[in-house]
Short mmCIF file of C-alpha atoms in Angstrom, two decimals:
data_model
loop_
_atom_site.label_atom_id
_atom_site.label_comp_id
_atom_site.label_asym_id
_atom_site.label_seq_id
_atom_site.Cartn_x
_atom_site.Cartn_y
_atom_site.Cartn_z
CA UNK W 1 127.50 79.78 59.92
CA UNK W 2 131.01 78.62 60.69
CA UNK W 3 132.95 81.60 61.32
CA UNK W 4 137.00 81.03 61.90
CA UNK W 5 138.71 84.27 63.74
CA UNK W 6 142.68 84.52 62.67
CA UNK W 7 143.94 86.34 66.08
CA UNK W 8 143.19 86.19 69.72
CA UNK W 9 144.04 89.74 70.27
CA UNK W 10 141.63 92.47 71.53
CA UNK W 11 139.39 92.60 68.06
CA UNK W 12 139.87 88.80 67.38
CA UNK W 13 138.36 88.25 70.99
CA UNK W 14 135.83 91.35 70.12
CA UNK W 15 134.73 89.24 67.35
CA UNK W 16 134.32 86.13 69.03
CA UNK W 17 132.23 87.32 72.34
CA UNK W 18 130.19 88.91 69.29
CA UNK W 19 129.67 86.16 67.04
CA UNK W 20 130.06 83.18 69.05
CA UNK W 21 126.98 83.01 70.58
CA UNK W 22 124.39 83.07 66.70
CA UNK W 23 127.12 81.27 65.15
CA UNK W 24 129.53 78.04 65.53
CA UNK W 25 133.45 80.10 65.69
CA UNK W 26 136.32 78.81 66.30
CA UNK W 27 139.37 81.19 66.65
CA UNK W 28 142.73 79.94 65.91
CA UNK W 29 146.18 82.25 67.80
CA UNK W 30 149.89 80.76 67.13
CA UNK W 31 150.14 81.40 71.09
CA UNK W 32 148.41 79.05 72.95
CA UNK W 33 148.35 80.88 75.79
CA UNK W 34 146.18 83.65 74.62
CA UNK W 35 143.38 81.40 74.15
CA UNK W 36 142.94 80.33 77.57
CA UNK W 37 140.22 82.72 78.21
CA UNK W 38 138.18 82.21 75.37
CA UNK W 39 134.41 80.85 76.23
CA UNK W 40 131.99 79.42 74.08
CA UNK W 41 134.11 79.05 70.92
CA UNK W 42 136.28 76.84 69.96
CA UNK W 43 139.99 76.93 70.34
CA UNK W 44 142.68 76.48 67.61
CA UNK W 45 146.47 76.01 67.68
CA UNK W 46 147.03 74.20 64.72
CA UNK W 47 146.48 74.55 61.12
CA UNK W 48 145.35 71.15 61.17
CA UNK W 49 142.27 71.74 63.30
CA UNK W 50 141.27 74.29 60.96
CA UNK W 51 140.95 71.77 57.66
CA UNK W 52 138.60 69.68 59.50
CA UNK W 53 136.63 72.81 60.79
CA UNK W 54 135.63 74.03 56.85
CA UNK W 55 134.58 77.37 57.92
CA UNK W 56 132.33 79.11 55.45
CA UNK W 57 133.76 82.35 56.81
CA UNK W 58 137.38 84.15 57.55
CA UNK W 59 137.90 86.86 60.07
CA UNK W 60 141.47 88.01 59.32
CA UNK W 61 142.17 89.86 62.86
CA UNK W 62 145.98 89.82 63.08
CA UNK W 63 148.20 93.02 63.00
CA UNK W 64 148.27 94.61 59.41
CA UNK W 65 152.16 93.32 59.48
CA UNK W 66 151.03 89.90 59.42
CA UNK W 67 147.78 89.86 57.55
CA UNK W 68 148.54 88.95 54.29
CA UNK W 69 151.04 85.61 55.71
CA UNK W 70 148.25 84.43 57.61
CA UNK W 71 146.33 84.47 54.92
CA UNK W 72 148.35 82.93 52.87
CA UNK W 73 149.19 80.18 55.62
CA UNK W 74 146.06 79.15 55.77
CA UNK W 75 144.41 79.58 51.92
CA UNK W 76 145.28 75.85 51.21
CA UNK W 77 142.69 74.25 54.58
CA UNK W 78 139.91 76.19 53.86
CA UNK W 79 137.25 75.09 51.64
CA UNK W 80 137.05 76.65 48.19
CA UNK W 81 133.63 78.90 48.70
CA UNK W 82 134.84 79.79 52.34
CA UNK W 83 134.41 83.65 52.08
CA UNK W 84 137.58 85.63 53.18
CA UNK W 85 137.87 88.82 55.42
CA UNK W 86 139.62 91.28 56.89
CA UNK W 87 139.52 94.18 59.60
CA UNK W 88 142.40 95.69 58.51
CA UNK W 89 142.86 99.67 59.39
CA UNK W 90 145.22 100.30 56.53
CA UNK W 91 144.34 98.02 53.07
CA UNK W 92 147.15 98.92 50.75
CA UNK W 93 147.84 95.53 49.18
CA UNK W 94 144.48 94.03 50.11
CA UNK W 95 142.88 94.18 47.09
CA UNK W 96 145.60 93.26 44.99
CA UNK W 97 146.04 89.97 47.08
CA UNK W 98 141.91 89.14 47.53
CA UNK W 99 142.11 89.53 43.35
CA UNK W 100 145.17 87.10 42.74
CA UNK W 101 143.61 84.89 45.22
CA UNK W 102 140.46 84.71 43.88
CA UNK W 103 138.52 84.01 46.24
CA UNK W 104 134.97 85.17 47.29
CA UNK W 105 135.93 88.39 50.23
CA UNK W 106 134.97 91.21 51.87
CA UNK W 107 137.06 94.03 53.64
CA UNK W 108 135.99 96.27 56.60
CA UNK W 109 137.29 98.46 59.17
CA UNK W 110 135.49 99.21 62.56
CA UNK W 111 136.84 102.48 63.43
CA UNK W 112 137.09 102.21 67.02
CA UNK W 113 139.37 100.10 69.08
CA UNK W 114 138.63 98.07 72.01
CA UNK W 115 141.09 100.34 74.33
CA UNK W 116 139.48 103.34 73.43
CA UNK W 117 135.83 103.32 72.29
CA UNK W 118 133.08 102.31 75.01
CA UNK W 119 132.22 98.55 73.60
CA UNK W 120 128.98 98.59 75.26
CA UNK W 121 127.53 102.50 73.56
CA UNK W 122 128.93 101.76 69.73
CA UNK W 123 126.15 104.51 68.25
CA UNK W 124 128.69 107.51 67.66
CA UNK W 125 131.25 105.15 66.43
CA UNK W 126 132.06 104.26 62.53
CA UNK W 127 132.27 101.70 60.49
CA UNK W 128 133.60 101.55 56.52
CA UNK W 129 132.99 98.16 54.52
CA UNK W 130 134.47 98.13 50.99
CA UNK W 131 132.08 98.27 48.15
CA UNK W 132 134.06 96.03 46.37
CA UNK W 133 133.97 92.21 46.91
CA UNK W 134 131.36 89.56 47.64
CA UNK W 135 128.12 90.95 47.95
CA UNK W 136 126.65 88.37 50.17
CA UNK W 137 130.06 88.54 52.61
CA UNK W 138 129.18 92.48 52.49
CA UNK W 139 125.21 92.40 53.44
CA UNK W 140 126.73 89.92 56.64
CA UNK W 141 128.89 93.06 58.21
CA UNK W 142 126.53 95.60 57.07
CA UNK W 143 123.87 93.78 58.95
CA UNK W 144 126.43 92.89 61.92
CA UNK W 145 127.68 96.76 62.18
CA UNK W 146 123.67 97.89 62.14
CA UNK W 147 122.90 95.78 64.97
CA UNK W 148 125.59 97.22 67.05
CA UNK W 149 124.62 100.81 66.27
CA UNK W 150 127.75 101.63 63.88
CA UNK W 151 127.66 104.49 61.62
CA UNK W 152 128.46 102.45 58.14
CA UNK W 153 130.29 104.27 55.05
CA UNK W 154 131.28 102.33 51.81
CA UNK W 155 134.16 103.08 50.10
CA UNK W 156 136.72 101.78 47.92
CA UNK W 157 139.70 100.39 48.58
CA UNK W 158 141.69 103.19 47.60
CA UNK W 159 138.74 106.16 49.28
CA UNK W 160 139.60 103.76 52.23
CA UNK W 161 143.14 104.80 52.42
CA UNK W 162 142.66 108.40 51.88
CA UNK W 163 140.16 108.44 54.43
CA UNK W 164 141.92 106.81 56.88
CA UNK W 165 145.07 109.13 56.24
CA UNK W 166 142.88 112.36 57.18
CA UNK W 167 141.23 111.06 60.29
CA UNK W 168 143.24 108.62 62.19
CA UNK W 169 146.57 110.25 61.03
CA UNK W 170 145.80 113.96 61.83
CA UNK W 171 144.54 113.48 65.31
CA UNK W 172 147.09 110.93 66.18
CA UNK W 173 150.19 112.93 64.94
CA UNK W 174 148.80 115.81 66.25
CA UNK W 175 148.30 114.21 69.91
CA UNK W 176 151.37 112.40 69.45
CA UNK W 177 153.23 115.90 69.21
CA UNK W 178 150.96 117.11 72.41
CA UNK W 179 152.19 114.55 75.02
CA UNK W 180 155.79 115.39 73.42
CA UNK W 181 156.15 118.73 74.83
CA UNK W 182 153.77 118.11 77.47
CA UNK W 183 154.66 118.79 80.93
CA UNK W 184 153.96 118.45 84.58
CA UNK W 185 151.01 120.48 85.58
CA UNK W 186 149.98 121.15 89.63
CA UNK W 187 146.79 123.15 88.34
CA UNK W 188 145.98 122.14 84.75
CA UNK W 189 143.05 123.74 82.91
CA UNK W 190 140.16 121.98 81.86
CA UNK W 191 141.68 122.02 78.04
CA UNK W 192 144.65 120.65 79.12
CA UNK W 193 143.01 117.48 80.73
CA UNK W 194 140.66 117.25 78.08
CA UNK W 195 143.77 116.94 75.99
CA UNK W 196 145.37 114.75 78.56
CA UNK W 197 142.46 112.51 78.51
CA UNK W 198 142.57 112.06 74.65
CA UNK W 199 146.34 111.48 74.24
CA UNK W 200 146.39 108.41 77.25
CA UNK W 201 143.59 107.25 74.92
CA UNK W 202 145.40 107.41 72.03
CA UNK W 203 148.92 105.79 73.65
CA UNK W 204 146.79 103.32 75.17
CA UNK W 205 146.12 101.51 71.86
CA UNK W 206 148.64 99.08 70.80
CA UNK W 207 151.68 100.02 69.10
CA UNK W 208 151.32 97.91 65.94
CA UNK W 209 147.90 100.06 65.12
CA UNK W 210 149.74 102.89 65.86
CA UNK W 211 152.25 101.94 63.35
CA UNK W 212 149.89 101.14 60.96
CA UNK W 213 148.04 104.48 60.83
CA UNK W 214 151.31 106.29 60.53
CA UNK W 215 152.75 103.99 57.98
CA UNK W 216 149.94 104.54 55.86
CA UNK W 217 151.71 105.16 52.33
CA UNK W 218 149.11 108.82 52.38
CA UNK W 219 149.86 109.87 56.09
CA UNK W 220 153.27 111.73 54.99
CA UNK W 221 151.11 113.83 52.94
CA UNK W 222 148.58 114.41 56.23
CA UNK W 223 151.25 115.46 58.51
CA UNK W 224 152.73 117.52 56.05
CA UNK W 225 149.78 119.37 56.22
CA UNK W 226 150.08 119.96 60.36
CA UNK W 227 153.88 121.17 59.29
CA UNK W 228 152.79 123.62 57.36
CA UNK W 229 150.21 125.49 59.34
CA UNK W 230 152.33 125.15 62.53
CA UNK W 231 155.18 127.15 60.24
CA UNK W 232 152.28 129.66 59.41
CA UNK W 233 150.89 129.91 63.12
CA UNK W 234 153.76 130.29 64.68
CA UNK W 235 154.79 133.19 62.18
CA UNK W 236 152.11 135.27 63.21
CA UNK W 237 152.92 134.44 66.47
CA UNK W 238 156.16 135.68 66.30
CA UNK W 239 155.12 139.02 64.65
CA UNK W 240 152.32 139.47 67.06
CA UNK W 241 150.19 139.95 63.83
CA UNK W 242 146.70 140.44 64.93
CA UNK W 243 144.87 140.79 61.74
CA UNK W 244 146.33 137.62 60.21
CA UNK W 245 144.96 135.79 63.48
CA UNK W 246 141.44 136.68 62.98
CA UNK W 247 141.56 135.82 59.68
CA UNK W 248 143.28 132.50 60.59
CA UNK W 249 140.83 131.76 63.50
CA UNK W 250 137.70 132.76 60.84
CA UNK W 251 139.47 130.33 58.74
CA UNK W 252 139.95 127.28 60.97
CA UNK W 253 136.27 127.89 62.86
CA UNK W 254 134.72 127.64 59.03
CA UNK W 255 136.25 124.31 59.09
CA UNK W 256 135.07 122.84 62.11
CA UNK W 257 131.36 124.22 61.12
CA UNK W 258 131.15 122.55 58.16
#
């Protein structure tokens, strides 16, 4: 298949060491610079090139702020049953676009990113692909997402969303607010590095995913959430209340068992 990556960045280049070698790719970055270490594919910098390429598929692996132009830049050079697709971590807008488009696509999110997640051991990692859209475009990542070990979930569009709201947002925020009012330690505990450990994960990633996960339209709602039971928590704290702490530590434990 002829598969044509949008974005040399770190999942556009995850895509191409992972595809290029079953498949002829070609991956196509407005900076020609970032292509210079890109093996066994070949390299774009023009729109151009990518007419006489007629890829059959489109991996849409720009930032979520430029998604949607990219795809409209190039809509008019690709053939008409080239299948369209994106990675994108937050899809509000996505399907109204794919369905004035219409064109044949498919949407997915690998929930891991290249800073963080261990490439090479993908099996406790997750993967959602959107139940709505070409069917043949969706059996392609579902069998690409198996082979690497990924935990796949189908959702809609708008389950998408809300999903990604409660578990990207939550933690995030929530480490975010850690490394805030974090400070110097000579002796830290091992919860504290733990901790530690998590939030240079999470800072490590690039800013624009950052940004996207918090500008999800549902986050508000999510962190909402965290103000609330801080304002509850630290309540009892200040009244030293010891029966309202057991039944808030029952409460919390019940939710990590389920």
């Amino acid at each position: 298949m002829r598969i044509l990556i949008l974005g040399a960045g770190k999942m556009g280049t995850f895509f191409v060491d992972l595809l290029s070698f079953e498949h002829e790719t070609a991956v196509y970055d407005v900076q020609p610079q970032r292509l210079r270490f890109m093996y066994n594919t070949l390299r774009f910098s023009s729109l151009e090139e990518i007419r006489d390429f007629r890829p059959e598929l489109v991996i849409n692996a720009v930032t979520l702020k430029h998604t949607l132009n990219v795809f409209r830049q190039v809509l008019p050079l690709l053939p008409d049953d080239c299948i369209l697709s994106d990675i994108a971590s937050v899809k509000t807008g996505m399907k109204e676009f794919y369905e004035a488009c219409g064109r044949r696509y498919v949407s997915t999110h690998p929930m891991f990113g290249p800073t963080f997640a261990n490439l090479g051991a993908l099996s406790s990692e997750n993967a959602i692909i959107i139940s709505e859209g070409d069917y043949m475009g969706r059996i392609f990542f579902k069998d690409l997402y198996q082979r690497l070990g990924l935990n796949i979930c189908e959702y809609t569009f708008e389950q998408h969303d809300e999903t990604v709201a409660y578990s990207l947002s939550i933690p995030f925020v929530s480490t975010f607010v850690f490394a805030a009012v974090m400070k110097h330690q000579d002796a830290p505990g091992t919860t504290f590095k733990r901790h530690m450990a998590i939030a240079r994960g999470v800072l490590g990633e690039d800013d624009c995913l950052l940004r996207e996960i918090l500008f999800n339209p549902r986050t508000s709602g999510q962190v909402s959430k965290i103000r609330d039971e801080l304002k509850e928590l630290l309540d009892i704290i200040d009244r030293k209340d010891e029966v309202r702490l057991n039944a808030y530590l029952q409460r919390i434990r019940k939710n990590i068992d389920r």
